[in-house]
Coordinates of C-alpha atoms and ligand atoms in Angstrom, one line a residue:
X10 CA -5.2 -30.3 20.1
X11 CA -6.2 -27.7 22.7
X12 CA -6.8 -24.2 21.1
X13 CA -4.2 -22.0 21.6
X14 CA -6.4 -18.6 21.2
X15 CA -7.7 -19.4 24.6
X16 CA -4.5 -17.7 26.8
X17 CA -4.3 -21.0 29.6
X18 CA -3.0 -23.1 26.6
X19 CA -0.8 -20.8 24.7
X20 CA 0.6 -20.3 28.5
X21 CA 1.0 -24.0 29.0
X22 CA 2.4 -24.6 25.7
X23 CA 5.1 -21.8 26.1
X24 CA 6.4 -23.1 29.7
X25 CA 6.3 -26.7 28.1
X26 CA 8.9 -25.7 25.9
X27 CA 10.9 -22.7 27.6
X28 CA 10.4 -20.2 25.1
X29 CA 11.6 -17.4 25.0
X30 CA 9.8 -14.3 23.3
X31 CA 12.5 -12.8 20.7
X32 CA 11.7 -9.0 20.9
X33 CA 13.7 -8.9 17.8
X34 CA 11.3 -10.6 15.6
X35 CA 7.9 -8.6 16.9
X36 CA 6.7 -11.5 18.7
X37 CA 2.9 -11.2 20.1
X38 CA 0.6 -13.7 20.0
X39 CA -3.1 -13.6 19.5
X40 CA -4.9 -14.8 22.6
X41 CA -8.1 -14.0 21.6
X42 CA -10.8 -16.5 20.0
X43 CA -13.1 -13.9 19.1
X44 CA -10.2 -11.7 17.3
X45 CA -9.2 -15.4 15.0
X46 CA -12.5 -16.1 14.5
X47 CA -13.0 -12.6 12.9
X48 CA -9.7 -12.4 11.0
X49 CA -10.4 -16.1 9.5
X50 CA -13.9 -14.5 8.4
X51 CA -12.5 -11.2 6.9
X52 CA -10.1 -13.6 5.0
X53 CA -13.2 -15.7 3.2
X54 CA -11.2 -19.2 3.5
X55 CA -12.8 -21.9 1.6
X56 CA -11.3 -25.1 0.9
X57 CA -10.5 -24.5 -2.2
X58 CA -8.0 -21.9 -1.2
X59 CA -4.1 -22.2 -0.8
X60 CA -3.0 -19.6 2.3
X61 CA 0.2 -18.5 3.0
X62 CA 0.9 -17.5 6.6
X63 CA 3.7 -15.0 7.7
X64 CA 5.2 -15.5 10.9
X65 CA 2.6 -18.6 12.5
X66 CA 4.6 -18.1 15.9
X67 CA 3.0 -21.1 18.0
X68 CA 0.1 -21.9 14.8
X69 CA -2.5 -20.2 16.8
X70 CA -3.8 -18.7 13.4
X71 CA -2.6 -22.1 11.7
X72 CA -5.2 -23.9 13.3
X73 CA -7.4 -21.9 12.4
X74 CA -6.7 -21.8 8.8
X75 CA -5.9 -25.2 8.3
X76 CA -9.2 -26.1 9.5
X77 CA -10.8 -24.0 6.9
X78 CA -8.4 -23.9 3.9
X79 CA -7.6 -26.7 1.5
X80 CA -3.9 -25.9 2.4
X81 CA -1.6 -23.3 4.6
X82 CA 2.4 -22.5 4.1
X83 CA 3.1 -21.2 7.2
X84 CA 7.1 -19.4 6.8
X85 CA 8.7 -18.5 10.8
X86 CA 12.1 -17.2 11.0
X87 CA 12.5 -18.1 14.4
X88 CA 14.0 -21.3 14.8
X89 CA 12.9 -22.4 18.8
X90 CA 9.4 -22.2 17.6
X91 CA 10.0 -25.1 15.1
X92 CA 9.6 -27.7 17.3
X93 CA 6.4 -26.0 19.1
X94 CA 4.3 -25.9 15.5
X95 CA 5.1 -29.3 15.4
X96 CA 3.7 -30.0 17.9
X97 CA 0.8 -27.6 18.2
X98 CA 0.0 -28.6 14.1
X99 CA 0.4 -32.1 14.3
X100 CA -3.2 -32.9 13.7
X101 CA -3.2 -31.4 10.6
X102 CA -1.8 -32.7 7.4
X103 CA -2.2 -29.5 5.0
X104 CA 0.1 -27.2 6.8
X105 CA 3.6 -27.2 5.4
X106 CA 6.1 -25.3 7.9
X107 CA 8.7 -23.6 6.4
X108 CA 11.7 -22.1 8.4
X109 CA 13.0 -19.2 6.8
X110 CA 12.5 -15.3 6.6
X111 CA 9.8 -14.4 4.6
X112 CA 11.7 -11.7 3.3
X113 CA 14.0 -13.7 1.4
X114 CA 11.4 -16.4 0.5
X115 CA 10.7 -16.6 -3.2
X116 CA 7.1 -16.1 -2.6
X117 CA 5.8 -16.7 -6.4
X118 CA 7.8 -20.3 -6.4
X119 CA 5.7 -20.9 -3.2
X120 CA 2.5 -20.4 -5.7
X121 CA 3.5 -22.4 -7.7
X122 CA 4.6 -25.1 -6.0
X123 CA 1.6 -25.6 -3.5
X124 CA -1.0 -23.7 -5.5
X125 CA -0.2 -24.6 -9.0
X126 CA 0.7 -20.7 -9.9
X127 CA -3.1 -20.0 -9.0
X128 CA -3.9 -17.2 -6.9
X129 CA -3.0 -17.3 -3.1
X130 CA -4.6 -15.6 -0.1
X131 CA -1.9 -14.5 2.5
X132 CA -3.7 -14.2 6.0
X133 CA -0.9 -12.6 9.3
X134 CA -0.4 -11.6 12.2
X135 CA 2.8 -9.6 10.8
X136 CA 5.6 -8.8 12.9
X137 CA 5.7 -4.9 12.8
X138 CA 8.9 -4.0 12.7
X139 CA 8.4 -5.6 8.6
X140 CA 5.6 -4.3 8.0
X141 CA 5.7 -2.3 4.7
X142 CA 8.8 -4.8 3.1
X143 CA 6.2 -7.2 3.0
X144 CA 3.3 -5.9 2.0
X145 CA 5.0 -3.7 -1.0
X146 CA 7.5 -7.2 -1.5
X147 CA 3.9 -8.9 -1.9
X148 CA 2.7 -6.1 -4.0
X149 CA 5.7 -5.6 -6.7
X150 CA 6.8 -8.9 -7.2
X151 CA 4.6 -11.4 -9.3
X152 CA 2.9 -13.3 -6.5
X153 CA -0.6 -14.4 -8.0
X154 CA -2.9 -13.2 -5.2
X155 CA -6.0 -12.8 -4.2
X156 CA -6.5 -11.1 -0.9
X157 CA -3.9 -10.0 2.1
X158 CA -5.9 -9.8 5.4
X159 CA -3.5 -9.0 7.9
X160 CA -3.1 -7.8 11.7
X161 CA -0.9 -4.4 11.9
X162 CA -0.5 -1.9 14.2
X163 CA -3.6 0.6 13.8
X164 CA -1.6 3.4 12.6
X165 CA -0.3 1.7 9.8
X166 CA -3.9 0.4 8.5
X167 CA -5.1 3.9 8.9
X168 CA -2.5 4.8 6.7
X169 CA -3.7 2.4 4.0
X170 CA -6.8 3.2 3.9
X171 CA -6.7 7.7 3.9
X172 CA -6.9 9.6 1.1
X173 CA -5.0 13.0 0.4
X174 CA -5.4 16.1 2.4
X175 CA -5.0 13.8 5.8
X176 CA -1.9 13.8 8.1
X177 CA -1.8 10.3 7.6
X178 CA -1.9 9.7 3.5
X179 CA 1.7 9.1 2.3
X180 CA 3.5 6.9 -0.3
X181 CA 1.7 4.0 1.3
X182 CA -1.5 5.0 1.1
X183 CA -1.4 4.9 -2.8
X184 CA 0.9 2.0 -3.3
X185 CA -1.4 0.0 -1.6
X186 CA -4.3 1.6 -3.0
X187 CA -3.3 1.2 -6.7
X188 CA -3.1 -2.6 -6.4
X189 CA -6.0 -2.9 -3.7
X190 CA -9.1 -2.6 -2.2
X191 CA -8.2 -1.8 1.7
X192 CA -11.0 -2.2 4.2
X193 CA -10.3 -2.1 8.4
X194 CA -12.5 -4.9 9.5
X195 CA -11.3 -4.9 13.5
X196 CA -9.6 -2.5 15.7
X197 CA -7.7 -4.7 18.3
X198 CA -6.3 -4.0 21.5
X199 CA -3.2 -4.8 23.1
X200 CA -4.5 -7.2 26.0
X201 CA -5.5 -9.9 22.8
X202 CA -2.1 -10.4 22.6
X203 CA 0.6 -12.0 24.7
X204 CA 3.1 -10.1 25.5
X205 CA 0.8 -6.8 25.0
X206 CA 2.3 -4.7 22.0
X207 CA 2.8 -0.7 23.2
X208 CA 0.4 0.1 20.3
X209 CA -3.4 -0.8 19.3
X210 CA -4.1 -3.2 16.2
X211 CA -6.0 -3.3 13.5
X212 CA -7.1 -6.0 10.6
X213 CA -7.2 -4.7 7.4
X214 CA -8.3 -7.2 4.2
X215 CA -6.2 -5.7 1.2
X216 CA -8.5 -7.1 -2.1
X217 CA -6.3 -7.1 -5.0
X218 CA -7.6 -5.9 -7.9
X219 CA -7.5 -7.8 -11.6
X220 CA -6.8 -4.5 -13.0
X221 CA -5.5 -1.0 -11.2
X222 CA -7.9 1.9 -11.1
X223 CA -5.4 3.9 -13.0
X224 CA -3.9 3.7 -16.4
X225 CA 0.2 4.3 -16.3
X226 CA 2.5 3.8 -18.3
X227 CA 5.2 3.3 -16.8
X228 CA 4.6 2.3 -12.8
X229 CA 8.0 2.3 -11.6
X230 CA 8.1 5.9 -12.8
X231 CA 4.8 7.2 -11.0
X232 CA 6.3 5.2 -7.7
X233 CA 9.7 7.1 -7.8
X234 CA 7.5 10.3 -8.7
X235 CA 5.3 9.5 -5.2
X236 CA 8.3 8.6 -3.0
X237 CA 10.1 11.9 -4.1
X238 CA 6.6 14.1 -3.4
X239 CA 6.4 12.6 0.1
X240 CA 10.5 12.6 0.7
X241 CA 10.0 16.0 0.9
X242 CA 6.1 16.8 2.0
X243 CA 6.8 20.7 2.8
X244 CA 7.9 21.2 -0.4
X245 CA 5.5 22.1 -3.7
X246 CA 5.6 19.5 -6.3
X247 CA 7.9 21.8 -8.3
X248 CA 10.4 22.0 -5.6
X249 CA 10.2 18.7 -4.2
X250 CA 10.7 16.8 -7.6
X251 CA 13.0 19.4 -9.8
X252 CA 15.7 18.8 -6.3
X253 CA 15.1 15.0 -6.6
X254 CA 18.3 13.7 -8.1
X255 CA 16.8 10.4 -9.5
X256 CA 14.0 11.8 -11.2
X257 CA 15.6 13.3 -14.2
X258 CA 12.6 16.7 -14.6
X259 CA 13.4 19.9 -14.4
X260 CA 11.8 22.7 -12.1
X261 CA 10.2 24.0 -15.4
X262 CA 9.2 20.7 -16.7
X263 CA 7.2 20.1 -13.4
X264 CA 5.4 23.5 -13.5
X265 CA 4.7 23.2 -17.4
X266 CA 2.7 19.6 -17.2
X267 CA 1.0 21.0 -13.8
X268 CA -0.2 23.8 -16.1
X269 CA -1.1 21.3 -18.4
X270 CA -3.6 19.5 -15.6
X271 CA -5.0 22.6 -14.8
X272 CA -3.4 23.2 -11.6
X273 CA -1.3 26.0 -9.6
X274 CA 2.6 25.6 -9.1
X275 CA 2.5 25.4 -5.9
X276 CA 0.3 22.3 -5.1
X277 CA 2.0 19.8 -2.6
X278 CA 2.1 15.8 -3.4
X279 CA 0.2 15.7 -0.3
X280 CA -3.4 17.0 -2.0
X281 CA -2.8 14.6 -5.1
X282 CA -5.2 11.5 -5.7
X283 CA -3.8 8.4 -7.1
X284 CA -4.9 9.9 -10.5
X285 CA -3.6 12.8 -10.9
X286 CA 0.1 10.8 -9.9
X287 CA -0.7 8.6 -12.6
X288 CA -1.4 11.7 -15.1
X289 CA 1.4 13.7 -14.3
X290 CA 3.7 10.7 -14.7
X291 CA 2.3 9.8 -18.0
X292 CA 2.5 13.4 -18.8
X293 CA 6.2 14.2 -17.8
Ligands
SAM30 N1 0.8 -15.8 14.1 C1 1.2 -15.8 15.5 C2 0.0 -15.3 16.3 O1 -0.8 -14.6 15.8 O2 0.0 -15.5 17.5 C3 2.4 -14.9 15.8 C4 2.4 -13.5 15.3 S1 3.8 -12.5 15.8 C5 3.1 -10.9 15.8 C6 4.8 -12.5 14.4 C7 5.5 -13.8 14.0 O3 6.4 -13.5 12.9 C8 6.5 -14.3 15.1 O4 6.2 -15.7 15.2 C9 7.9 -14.0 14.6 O5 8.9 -14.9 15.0 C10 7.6 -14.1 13.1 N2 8.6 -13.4 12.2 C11 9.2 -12.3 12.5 N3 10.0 -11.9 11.5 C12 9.8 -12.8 10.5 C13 10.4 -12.9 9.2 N4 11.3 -12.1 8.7 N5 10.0 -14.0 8.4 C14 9.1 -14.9 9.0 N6 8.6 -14.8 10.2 C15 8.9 -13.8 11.0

């Protein structure tokens, strides 16, 4: 089977069938063997490993990985580009193409089903507009992993990756940092992709940790605590989480355990590190 990261073959293969890129479903594909080859690398595929692929579009990546990994679920929504993985993946008989939206994919049956409940290694080229849903869906729901090394738009993987005091660092930036190790590993630019996106890429490898770098008790608490502090990012910590409705604390209770810590009542959520969210939750 021809390789479809070289752009003459992706072309052919997508006037062979008529298709039609949905703009809906944040449809670019890779053209670019050097980009694949890195992203399979970042990913460390051996053959003992199971990979689940978001959104394989014409199996550009699926070739890839199947030729690597012991076995790939690749999920696509879209339903015109069924018949083009078949096609484009016949060769291999370790990919499984599923036709559904990976939001509403039980993604810890999947592990268990092809992986034995072991840990997985999800490897994308994400559709942007889903970004976040499926990294924090991956995240928060039981799905034995091992690493997510994924294509985003560059913004976005900066975003993972800052600590506090930047522009960028939000309630991303420590969701994703109290479950893994984030590391950029390629910038990419839009002429690697067919049609080009309006915004550069990046790869970012998310390593999940056995155990988070903080101790809480109680994570859904110190999540609700970090979405209300960035809800309202002007605001001091006082303010911003004595107004939130969901949170239950008082004004007074928020000043008294940032006493407590040692620090002023008017810091903003914006200068706190993942610990010190994970000590004023405990705390409060
Ligand atoms: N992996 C291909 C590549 O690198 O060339 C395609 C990447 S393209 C950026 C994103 C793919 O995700 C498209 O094929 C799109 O149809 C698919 N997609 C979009 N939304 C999806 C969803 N909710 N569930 C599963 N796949 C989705």
């Amino acid at each position: 089977m021809a390789n479809l990261g070289i752009p003459q073959n992706t072309i052919e293969i997508l006037q062979k069938h008529k298709f039609n890129f949905q703009k809906k479903f944040g449809q670019n594909f890779l053209i670019d063997t050097g980009v694949l080859e890195r992203i399979i690398d970042a990913a460390q595929i051996t053959p003992e490993d199971c990979v689940l692929e978001i959104g394989p579009g014409i199996g550009t990546m699926t070739q890839y990985l199947a030729e690597r990994a012991g076995r790939v679920v690749a999920v696509e929504i879209d339903k015109a580009l069924i018949p083009i993985l078949k096609e484009t993946l016949a060769p291999y008989e370790n990919v499984t193409v599923i036709n559904d939206d990976i939001l509403k994919v039980d993604m810890e049956k999947l592990a268990r089903e092809y992986n034995a409940g072991r840990p997985i290694k999800v490897v994308a080229n994400l559709p942007y507009y889903i970004t976040t849903p499926i990294i924090m869906g991956l995240f928060e729901s039981h799905v034995p992993l091992q690493s997510i090394t994924i294509m985003v738009q560059k913004e976005v993987a900066d975003r993972m990756q800052v600590g506090p005091g930047t522009k960028d660092y939000g309630a991303l930036s420590l969701a994703v940092q109290y479950y893994a190790k984030p590391e950029i590993v390629a910038n990419v630019p839009p002429n690697c992709f067919i049609p080009r996106p309006n915004v550069g890429s990046a790869v970012i490898r998310l390593t999940r940790y056995e155990k988070p770098p903080v101790e809480v008790a109680d994570e859904k608490k110190m999540f609700a605590l970090i979405r209300a502090s960035f809800n309202q990012r002007r605001k001091t910590l006082v303010n911003g989480l004595g107004n939130a409705g969901n949170l239950n604390v008082t004004k007074e209770r928020v000043a008294q355990v940032l006493e407590e810590m040692g620090l002023s009542p008017t810091v903003r959520g914006e200068t706190f590190t993942l610990e010190q969210f994970a000590q004023l939750s405990n705390l409060l």
